Coordinates of N, CA, C and O in Angstrom, one line a residue:
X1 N 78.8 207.6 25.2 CA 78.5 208.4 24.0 C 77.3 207.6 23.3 O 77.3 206.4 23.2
X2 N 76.1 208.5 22.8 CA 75.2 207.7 22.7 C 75.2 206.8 21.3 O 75.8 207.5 20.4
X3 N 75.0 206.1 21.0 CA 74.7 204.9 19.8 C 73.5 204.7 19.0 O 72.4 205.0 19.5
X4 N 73.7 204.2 17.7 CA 72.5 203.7 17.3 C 72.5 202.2 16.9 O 73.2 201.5 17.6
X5 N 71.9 201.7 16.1 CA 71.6 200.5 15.1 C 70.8 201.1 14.3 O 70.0 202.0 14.5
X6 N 71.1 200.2 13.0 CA 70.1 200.5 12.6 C 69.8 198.6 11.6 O 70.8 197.9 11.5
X7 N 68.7 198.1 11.1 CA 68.8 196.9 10.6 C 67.8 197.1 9.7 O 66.9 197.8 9.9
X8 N 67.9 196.2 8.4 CA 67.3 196.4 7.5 C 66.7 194.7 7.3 O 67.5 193.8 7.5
X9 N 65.4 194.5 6.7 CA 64.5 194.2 6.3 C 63.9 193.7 5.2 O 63.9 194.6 4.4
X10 N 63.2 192.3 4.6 CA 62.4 192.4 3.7 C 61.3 191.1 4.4 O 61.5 190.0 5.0
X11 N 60.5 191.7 4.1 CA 59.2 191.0 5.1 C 58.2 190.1 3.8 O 57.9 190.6 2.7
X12 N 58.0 188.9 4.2 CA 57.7 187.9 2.9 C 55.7 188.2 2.2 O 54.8 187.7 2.9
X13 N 55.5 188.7 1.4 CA 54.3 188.9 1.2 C 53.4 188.5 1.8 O 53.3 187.3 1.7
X14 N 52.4 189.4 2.7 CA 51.3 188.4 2.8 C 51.8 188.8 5.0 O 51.0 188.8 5.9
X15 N 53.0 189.0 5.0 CA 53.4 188.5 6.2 C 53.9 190.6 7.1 O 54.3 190.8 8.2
X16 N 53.6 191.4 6.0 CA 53.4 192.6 6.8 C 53.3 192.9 8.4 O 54.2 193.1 9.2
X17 N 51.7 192.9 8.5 CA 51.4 192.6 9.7 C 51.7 192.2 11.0 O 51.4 192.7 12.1
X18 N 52.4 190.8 10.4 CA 52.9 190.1 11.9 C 54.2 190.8 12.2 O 54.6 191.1 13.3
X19 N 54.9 190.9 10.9 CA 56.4 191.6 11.4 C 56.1 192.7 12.2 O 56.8 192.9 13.2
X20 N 55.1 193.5 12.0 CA 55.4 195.0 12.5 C 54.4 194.7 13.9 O 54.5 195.4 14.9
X21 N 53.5 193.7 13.9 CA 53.1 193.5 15.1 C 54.2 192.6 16.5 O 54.0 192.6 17.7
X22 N 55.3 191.9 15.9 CA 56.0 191.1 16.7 C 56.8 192.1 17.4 O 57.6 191.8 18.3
X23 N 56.4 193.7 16.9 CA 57.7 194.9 17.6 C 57.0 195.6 18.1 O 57.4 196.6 18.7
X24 N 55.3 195.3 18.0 CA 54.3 196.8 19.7 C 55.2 196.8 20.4 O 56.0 197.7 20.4
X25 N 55.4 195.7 21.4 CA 55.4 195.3 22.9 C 56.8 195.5 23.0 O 57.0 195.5 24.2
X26 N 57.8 195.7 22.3 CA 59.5 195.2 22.3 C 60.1 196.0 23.8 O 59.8 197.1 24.1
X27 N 60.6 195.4 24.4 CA 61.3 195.4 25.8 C 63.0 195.4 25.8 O 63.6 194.8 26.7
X28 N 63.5 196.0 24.9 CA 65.1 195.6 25.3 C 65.5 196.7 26.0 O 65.3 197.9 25.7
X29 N 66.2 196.1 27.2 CA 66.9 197.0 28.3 C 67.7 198.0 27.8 O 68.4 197.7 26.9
X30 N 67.7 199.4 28.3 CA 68.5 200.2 27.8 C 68.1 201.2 26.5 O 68.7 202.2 26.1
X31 N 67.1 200.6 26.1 CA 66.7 201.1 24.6 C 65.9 202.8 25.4 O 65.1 203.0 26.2
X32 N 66.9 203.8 24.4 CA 66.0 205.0 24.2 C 65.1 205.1 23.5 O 64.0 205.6 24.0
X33 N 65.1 204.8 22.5 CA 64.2 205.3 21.3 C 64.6 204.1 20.3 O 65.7 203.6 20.4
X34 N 63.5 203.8 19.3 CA 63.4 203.1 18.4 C 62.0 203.4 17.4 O 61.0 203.6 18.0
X35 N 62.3 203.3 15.9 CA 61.6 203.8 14.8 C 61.5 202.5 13.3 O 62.5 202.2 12.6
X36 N 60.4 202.2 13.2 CA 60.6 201.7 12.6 C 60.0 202.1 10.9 O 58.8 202.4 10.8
X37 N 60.9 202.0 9.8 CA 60.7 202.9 8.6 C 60.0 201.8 7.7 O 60.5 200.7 7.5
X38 N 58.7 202.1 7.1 CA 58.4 201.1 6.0 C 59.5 202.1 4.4 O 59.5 203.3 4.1
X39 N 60.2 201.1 4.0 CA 61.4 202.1 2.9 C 60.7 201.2 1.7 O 60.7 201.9 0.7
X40 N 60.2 200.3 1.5 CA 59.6 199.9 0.0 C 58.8 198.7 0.5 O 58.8 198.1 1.6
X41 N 58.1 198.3 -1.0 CA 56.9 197.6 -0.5 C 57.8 195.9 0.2 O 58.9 195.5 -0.2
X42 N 57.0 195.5 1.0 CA 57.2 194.5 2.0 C 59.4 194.8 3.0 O 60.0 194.0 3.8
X43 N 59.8 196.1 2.5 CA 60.8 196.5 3.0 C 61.1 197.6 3.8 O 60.9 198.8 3.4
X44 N 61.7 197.1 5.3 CA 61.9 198.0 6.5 C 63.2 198.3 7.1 O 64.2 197.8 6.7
X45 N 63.1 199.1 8.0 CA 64.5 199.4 8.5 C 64.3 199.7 10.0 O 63.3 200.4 10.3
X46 N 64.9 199.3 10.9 CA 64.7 199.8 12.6 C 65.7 200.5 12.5 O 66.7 200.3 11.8
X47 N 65.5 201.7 13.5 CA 66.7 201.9 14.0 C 66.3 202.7 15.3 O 65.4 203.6 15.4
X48 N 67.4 202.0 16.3 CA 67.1 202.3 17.8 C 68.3 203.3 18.0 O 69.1 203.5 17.1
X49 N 68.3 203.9 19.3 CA 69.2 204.3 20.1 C 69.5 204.2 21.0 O 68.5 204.6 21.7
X50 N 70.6 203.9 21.7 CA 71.0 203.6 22.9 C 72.1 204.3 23.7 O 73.2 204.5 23.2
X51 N 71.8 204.7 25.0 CA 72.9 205.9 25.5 C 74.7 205.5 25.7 O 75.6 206.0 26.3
X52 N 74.5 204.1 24.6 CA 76.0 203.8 24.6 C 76.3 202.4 24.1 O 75.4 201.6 24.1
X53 N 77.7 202.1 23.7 CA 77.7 200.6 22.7 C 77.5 199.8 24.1 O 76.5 199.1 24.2
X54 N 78.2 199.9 25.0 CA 77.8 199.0 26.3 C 76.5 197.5 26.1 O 76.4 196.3 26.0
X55 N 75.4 199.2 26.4 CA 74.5 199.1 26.3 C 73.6 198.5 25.4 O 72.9 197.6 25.8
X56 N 73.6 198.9 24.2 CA 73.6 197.8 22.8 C 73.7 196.8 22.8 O 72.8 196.1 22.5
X57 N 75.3 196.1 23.2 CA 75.9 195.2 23.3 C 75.1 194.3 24.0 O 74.8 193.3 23.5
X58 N 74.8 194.7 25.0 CA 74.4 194.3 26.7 C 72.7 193.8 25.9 O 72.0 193.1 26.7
X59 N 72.3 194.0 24.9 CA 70.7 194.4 25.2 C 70.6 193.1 23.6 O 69.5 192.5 23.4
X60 N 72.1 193.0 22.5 CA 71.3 192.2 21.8 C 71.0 190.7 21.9 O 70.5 190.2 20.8
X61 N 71.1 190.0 22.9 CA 70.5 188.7 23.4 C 69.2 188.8 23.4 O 68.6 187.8 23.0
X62 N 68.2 189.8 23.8 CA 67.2 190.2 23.8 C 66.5 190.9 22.5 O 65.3 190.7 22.4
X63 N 67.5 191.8 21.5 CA 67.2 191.6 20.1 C 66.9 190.5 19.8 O 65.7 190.2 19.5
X64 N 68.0 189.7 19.8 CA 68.2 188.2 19.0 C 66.7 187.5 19.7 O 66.4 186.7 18.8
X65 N 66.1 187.5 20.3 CA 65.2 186.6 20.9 C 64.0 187.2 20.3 O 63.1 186.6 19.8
X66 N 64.2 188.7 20.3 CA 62.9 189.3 19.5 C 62.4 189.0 18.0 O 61.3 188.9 17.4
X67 N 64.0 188.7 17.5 CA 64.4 188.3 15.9 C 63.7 187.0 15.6 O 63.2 186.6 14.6
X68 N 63.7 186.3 16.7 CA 63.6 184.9 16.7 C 62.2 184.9 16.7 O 61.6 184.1 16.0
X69 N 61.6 185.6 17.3 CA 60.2 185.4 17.2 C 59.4 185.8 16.2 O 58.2 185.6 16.3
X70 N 59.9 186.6 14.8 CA 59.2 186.7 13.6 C 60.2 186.5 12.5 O 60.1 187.2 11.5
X71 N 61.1 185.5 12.5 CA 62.1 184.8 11.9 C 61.8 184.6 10.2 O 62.3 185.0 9.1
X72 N 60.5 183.5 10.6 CA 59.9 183.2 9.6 C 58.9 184.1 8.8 O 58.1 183.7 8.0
X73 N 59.0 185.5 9.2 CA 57.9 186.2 8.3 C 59.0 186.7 7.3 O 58.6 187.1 6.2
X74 N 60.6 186.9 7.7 CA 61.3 187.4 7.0 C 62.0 186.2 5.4 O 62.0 185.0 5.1
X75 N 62.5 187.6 4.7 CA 63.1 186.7 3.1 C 65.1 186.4 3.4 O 66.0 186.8 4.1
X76 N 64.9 186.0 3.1 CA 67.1 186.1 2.9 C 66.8 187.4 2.2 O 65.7 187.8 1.9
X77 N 67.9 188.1 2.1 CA 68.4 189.3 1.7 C 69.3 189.4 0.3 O 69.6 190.2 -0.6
X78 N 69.7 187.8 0.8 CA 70.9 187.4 -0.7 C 72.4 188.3 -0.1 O 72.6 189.1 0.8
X79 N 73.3 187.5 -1.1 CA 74.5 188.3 -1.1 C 75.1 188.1 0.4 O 75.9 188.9 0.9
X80 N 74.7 186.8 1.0 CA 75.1 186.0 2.3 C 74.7 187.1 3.5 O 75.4 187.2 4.5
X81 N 73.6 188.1 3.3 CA 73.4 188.4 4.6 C 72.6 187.3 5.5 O 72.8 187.1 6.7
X82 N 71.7 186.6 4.7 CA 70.5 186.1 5.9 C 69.5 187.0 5.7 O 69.4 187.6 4.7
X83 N 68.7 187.0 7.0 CA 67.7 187.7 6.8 C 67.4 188.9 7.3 O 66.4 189.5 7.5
X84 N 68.7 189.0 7.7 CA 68.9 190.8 8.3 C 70.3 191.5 8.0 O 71.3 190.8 7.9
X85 N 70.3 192.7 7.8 CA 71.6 193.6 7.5 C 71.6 194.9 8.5 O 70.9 195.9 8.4
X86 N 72.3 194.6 9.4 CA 72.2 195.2 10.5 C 74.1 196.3 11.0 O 75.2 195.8 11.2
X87 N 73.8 197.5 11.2 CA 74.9 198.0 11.5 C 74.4 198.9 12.6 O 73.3 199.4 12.8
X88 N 76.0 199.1 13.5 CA 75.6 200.0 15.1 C 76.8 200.9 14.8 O 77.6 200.8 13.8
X89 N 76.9 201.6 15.8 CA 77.9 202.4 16.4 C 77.8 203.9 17.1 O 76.6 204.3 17.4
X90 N 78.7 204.5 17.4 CA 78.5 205.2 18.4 C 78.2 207.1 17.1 O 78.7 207.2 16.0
X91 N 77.5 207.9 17.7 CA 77.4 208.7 17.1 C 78.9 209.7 17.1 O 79.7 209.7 18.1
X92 N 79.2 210.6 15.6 CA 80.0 211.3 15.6 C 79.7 212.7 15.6 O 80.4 213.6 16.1
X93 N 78.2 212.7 14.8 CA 78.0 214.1 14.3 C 76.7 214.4 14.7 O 76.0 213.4 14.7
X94 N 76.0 215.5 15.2 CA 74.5 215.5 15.3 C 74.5 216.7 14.6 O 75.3 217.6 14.7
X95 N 72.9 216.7 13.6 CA 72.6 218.0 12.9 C 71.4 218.0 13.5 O 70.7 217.1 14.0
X96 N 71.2 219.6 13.2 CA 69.6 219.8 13.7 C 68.8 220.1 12.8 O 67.7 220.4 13.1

């Protein structure tokens, strides 16, 4: 059943750019589709889809590595997330 993620974002002034350039090229296995939302100034949201949690699962070591490589353009989020706030799961409902 297919899945999403989706993760949320605050990108440190100044440091726009690199964040949204560290995700041209992104390669994680399994990935359908992925969008990324500018939602307020220096603040973003991804969210991918994947034809199943499996899959997701299977693919975030390769997130995490992508994470890792623009780590430092990101803020803490506060409120003990770190510097990402990130949720998945499998879809229930689709509207058209």
């Amino acid at each position: 059943m297919t899945a999403f993620n989706a993760v949320r974002f605050r990108v440190k002034p100044g440091r726009d750019q690199d964040f949204v350039d560290a995700h041209r090229n992104v390669s994680w296995p399994g990935l359908k589709h992925s969008h990324m939302i500018k939602t307020g100034e220096h603040t973003y949201c991804i969210i991918a889809e994947w034809p199943d949690m499996e899959t997701l699962a299977k693919a975030r070591p390769n997130m995490i590595a992508t994470l890792n490589s623009f780590r430092d353009t990101l803020e803490d989020l506060g409120n003990g997330l770190g510097v990402t706030d990130a949720v998945a799961g499998q879809v229930v409902l689709t509207l058209k």
